Short mmCIF file of C-alpha atoms and ligand atoms in Angstrom, two decimals:
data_model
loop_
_atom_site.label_atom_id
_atom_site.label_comp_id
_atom_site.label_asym_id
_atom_site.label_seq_id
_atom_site.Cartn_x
_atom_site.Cartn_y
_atom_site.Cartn_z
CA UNK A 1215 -10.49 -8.63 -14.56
CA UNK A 1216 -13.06 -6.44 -15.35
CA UNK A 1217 -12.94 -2.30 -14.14
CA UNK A 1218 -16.06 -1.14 -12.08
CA UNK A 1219 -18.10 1.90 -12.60
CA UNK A 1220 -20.65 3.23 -10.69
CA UNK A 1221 -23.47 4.96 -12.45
CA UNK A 1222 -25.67 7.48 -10.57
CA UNK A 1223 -28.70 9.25 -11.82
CA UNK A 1224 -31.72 10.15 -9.99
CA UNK A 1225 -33.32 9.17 -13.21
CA UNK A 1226 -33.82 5.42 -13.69
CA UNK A 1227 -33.74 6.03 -17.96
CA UNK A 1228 -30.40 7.67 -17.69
CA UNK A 1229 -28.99 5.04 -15.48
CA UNK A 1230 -30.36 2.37 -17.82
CA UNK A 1231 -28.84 4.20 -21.32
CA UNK A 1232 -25.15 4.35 -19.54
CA UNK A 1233 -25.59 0.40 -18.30
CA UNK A 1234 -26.14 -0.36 -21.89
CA UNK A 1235 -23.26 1.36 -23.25
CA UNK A 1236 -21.19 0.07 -20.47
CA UNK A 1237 -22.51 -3.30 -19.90
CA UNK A 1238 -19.95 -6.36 -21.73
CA UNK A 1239 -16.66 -3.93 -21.01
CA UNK A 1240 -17.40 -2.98 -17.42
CA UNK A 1241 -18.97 -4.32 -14.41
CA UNK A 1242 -21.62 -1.75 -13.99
CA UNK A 1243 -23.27 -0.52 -10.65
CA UNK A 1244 -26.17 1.47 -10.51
CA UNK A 1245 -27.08 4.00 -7.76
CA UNK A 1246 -30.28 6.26 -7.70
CA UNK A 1247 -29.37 8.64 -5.23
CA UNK A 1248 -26.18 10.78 -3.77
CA UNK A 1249 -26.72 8.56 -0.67
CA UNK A 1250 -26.78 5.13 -2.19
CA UNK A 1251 -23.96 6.60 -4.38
CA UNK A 1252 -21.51 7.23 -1.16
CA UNK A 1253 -22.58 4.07 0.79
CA UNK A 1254 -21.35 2.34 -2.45
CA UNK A 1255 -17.99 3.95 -3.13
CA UNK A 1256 -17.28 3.22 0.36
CA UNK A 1257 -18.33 -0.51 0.60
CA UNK A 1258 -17.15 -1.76 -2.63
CA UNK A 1259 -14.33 -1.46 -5.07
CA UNK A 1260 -15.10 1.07 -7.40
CA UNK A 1261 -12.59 2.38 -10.31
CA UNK A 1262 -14.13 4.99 -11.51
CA UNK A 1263 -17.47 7.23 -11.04
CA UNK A 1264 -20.21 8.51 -13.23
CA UNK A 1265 -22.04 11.06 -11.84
CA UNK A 1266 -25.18 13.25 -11.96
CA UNK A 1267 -24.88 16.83 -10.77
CA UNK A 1268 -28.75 17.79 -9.93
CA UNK A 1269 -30.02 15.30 -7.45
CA UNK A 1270 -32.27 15.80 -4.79
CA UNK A 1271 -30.98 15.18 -1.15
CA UNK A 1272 -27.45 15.27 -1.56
CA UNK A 1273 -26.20 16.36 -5.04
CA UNK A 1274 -23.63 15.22 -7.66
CA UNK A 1275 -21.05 18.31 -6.01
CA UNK A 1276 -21.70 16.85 -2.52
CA UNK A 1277 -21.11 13.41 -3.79
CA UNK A 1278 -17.82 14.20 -5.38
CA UNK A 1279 -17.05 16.56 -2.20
CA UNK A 1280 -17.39 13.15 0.09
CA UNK A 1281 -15.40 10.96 -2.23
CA UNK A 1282 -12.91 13.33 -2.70
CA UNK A 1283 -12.31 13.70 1.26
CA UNK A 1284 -12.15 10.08 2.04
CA UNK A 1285 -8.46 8.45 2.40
CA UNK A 1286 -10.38 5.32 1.06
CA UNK A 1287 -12.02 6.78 -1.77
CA UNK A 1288 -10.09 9.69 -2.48
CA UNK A 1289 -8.24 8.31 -5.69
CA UNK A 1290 -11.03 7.01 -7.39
CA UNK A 1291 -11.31 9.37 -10.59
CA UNK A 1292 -15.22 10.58 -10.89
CA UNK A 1293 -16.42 12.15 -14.05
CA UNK A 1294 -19.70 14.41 -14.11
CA UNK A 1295 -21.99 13.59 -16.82
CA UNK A 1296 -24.55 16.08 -16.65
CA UNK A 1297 -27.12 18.39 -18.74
CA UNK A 1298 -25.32 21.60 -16.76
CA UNK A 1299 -23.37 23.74 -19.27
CA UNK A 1300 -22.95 26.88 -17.97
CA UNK A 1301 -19.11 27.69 -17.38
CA UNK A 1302 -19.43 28.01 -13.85
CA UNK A 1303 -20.67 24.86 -13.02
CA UNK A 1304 -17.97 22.94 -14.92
CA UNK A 1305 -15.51 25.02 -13.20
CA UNK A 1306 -16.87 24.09 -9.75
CA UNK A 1307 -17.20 20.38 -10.74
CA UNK A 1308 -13.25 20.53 -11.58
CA UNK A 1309 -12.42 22.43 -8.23
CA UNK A 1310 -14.23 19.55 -6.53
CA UNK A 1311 -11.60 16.65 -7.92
CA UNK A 1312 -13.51 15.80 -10.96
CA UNK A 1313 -11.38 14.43 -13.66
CA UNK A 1314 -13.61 15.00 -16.56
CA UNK A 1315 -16.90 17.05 -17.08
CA UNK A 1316 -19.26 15.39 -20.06
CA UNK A 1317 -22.64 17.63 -20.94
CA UNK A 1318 -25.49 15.97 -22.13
CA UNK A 1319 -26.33 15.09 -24.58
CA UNK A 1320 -23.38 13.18 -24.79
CA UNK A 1321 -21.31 11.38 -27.42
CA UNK A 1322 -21.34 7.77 -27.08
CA UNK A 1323 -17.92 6.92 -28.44
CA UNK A 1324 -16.21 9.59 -26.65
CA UNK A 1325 -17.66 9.31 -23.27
CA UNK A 1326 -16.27 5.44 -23.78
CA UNK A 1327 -13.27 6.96 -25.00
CA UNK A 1328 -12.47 9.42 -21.88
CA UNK A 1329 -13.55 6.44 -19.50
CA UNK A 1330 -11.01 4.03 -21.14
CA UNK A 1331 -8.26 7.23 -20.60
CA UNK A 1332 -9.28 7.89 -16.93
CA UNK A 1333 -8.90 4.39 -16.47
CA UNK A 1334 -5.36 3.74 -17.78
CA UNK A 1335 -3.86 6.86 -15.68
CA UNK A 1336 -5.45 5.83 -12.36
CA UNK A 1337 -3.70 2.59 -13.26
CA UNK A 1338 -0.73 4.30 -14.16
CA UNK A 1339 -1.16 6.49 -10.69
CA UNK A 1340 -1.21 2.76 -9.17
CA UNK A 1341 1.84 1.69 -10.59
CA UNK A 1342 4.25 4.29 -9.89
CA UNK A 1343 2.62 4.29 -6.23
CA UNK A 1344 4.31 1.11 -6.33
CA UNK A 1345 7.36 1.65 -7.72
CA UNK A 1346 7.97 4.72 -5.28
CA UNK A 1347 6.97 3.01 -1.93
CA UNK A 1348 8.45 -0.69 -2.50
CA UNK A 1349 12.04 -1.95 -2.86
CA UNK A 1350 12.05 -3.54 -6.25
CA UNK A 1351 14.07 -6.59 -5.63
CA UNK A 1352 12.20 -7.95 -2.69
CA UNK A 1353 8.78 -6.25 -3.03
CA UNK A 1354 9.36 -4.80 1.27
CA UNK A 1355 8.82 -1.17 1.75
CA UNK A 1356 12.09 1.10 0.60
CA UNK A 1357 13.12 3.00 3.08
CA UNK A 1358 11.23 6.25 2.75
CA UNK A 1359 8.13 4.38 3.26
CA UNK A 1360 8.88 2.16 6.14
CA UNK A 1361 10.17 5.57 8.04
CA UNK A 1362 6.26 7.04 6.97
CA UNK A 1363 4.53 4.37 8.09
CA UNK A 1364 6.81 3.78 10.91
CA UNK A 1365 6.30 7.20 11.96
CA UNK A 1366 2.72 7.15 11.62
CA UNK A 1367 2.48 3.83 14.04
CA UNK A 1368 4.71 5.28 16.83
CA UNK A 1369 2.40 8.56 17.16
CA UNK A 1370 -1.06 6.76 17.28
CA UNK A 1371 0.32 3.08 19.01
CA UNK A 1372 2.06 2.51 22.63
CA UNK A 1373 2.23 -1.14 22.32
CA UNK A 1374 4.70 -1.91 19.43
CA UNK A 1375 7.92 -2.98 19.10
CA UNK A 1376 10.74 -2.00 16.83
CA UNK A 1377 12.73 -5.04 15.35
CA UNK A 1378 16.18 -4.83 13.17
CA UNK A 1379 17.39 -7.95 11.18
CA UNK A 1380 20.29 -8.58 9.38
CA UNK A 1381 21.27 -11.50 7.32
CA UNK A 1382 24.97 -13.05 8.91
CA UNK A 1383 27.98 -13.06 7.03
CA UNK A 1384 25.97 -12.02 3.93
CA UNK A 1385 29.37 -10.82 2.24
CA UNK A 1386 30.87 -14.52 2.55
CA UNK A 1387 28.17 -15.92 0.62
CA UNK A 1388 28.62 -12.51 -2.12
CA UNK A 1389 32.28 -14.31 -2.43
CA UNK A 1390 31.49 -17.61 -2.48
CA UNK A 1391 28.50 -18.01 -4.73
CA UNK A 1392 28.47 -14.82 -6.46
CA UNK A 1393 25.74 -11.51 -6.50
CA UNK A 1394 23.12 -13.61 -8.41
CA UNK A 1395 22.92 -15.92 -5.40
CA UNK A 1396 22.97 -13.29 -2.93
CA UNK A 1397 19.93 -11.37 -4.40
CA UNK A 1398 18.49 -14.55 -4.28
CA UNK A 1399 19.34 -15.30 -0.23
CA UNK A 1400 17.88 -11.29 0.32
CA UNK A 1401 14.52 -12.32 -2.06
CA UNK A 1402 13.74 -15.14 0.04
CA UNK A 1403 14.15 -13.73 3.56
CA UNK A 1404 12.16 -11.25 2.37
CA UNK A 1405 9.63 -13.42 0.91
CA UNK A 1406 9.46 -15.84 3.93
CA UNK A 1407 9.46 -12.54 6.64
CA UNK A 1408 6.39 -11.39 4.95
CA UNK A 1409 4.80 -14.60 5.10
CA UNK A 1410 5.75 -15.41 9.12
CA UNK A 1411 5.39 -11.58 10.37
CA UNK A 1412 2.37 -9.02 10.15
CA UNK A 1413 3.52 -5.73 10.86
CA UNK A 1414 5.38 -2.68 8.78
CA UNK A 1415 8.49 -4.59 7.04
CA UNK A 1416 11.08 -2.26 5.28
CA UNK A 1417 13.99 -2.89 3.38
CA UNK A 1418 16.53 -0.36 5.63
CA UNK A 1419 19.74 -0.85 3.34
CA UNK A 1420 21.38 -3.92 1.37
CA UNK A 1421 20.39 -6.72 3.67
CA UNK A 1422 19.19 -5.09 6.79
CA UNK A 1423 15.20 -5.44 7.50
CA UNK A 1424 13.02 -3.06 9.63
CA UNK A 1425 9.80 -4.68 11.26
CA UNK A 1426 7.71 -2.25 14.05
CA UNK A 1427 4.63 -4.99 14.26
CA UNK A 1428 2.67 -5.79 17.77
CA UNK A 1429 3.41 -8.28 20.64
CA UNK A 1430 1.96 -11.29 18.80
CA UNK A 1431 4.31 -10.89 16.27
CA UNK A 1432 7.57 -11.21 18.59
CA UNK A 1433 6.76 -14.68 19.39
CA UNK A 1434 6.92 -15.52 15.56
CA UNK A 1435 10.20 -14.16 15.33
CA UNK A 1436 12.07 -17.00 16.77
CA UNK A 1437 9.96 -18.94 14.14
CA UNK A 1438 11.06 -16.97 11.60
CA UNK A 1439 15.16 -17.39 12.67
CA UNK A 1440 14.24 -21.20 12.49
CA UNK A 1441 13.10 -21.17 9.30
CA UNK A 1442 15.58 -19.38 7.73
CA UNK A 1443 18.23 -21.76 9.24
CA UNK A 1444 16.92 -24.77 8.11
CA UNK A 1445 17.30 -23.68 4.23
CA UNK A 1446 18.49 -24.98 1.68
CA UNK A 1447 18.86 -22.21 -1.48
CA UNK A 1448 19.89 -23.60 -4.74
CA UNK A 1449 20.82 -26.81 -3.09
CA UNK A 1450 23.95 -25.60 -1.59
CA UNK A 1451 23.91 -22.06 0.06
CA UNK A 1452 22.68 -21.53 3.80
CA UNK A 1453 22.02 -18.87 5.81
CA UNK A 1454 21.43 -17.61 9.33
CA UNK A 1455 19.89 -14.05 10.47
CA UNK A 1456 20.40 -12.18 13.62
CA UNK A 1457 17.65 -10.03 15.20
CA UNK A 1458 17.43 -7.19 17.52
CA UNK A 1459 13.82 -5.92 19.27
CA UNK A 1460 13.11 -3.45 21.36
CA UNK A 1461 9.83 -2.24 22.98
CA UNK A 1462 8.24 1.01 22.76
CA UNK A 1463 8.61 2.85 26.27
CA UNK A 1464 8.77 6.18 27.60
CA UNK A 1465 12.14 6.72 26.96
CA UNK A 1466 11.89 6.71 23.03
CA UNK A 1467 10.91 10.47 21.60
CA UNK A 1468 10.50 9.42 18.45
CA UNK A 1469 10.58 5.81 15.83
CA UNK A 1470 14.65 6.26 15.23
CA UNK A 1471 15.52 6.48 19.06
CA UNK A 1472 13.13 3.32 19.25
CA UNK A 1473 15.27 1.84 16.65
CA UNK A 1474 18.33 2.60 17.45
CA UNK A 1475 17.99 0.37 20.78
CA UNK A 1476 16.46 -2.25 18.44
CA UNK A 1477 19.93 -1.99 16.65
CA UNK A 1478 21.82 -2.02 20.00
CA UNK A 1479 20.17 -5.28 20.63
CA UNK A 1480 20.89 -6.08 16.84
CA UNK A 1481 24.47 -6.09 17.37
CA UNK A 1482 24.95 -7.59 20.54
CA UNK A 1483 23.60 -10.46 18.63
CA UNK A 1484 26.16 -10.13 16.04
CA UNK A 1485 28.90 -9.69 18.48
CA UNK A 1486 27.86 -12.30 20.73
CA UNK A 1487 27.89 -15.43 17.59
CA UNK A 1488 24.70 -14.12 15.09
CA UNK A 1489 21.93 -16.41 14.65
CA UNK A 1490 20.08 -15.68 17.59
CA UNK A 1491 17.35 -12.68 18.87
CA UNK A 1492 18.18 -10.26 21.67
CA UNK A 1493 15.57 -8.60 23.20
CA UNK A 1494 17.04 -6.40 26.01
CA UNK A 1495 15.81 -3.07 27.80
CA UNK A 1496 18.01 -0.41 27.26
P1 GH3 B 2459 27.42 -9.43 9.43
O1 GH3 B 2459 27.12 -10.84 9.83
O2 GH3 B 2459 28.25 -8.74 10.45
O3 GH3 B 2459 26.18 -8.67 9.10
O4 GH3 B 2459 28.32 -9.52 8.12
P2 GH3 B 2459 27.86 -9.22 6.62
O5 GH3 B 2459 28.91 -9.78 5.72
O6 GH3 B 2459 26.48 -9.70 6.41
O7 GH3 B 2459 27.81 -7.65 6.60
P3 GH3 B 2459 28.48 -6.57 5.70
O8 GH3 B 2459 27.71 -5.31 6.02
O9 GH3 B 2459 29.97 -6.56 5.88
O10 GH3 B 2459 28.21 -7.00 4.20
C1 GH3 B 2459 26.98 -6.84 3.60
C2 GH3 B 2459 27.18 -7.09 2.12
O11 GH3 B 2459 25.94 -7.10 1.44
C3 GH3 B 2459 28.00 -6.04 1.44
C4 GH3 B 2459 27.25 -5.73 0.16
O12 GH3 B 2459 28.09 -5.85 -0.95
C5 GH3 B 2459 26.18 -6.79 0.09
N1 GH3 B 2459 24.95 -6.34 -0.53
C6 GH3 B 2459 24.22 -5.23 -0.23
N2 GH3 B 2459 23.11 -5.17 -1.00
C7 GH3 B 2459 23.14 -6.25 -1.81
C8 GH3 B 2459 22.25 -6.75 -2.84
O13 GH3 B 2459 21.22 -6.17 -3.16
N3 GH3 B 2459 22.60 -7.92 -3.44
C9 GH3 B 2459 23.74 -8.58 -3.11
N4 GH3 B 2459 23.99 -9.72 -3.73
N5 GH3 B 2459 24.59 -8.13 -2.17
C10 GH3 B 2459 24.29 -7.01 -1.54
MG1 MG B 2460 24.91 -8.78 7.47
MG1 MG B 2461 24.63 -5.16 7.02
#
């Protein structure tokens, strides 16, 4: 798939000589103004930015400025092309979040050249984004992120629920079948959780799931327990999970002391023959 850049220029000929060079590599949008420039950014999927310092209205600095400050936007790497020389100016498009500064007249090759190298590190950026928030094997949140996100929910959102689940006897089918079909008993949980439930779904530790999701979702869980017993893996292996919930309420400071009665309820499950939900106020 194609990259998108967003050209803007106050003056239509400059617009059309960058759409030319672009035009065949990129999909190429066009925007005449600092206004029309921001309303873009923020209502389609742009990669990367091209942009005009003197403007009238709002100016390329302003632009950058607003992109730069938006959680949606801020990532997108924008690179002034622009007949301003003067040190100072370059300087100040830099301190803005620019990621490259191109005086006219310009070099065709190499303004191609610093696009194509803006481009691969913001994918780059993207990838190890990845790699650092996800759990490899199953493609859930590690850890670290679920807590972040986790944390974020319980400070803005009263009406969420905190759910632990643990795959039963998981060690039994380790010794009976061997690791290779125990990674793949955790990859499909995973893979059919994220498919049943919407809601913030970490990997916690080897196979022990985190959900914190909304009340619609806790009537899907029982769904989910279903589902998982009626597999068949590999033609021969099946499984059962147990899950604990627990409701936000005024008792719980913070997201650990709402998960920790999630876990209560988790192990009452456990203790009291696994393949079942408990859902009990602490
Ligand atoms: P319970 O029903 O009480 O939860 O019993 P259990 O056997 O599932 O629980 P226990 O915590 O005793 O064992 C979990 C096992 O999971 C131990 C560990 O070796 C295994 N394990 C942890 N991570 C992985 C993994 O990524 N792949 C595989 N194959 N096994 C893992
Ligand atoms: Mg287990
Ligand atoms: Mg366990």
């Amino acid at each position: 798939m194609k990259n998108t850049i967003l050209l803007v220029d106050d003056v239509r000929i400059n617009l059309e000589i960058l759409k030319k060079i672009l035009d065949g590599s990129y999909d190429v949008l066009c925007a005449e103004s600092g206004k029309e420039a921001i309303k873009i950014v923020q209502s389609m999927n742009v990669d990367l930015v091209l942009l005009d310092i003197m403007m009238p209205d709002v100016d390329g600095y302003e632009v950058c400025h607003t992109i730069k400050h938006n959680k949606k936007t801020k990532d997108i790497p924008v690179i002034f092309v622009t007949s301003k020389v003067d040190e100072a100016s370059i300087v100040k498009g830099y301190d803005i979040g620019a990621v490259d500064y191109i005086t006219k007249p310009y070099k065709k090759k190499e303004l191609v050249a610093k696009i194509k190298t803006h481009l691969k590190i913001k994918k780059l950026i993207e990838e190890l984004e990845y790699i650092a928030t996800h759990d490899t094997m199953t493609g859930a949140l590690n850890r670290r992120q679920f807590f972040k996100l986790a944390i974020e929910k319980f400070n803005e959102d009263d009406n969420i629920y905190g759910v632990m689940i643990d795959i039963d006897k998981f060690k039994n089918i380790n010794d009976t079948y061997g690791h290779h079909i125990g990674d793949i008993v955790i990859k499909t949980f995973a893979k059919i959780t994220k498919n049943t439930i919407n809601g913030i779904f970490g990997r916690l530790g080897g196979e022990e799931f985190g959900i914190i999701c909304d009340e619609n979702e806790i009537s899907k869980l029982d769904i989910l327990r279903q589902k998982i017993e009626n597999l068949i893996i590999e033609d021969k292996v099946k499984f059962t999970i147990s899950i604990g919930i627990a409701k936000k309420n005024q008792n719980h400071k913070n997201i650990d002391e709402l998960l920790h009665d999630a876990d209560l309820n988790l192990y009452e499950a456990k203790g009291s023959g696994r393949n079942k939900i408990v859902f009990r106020r602490r």
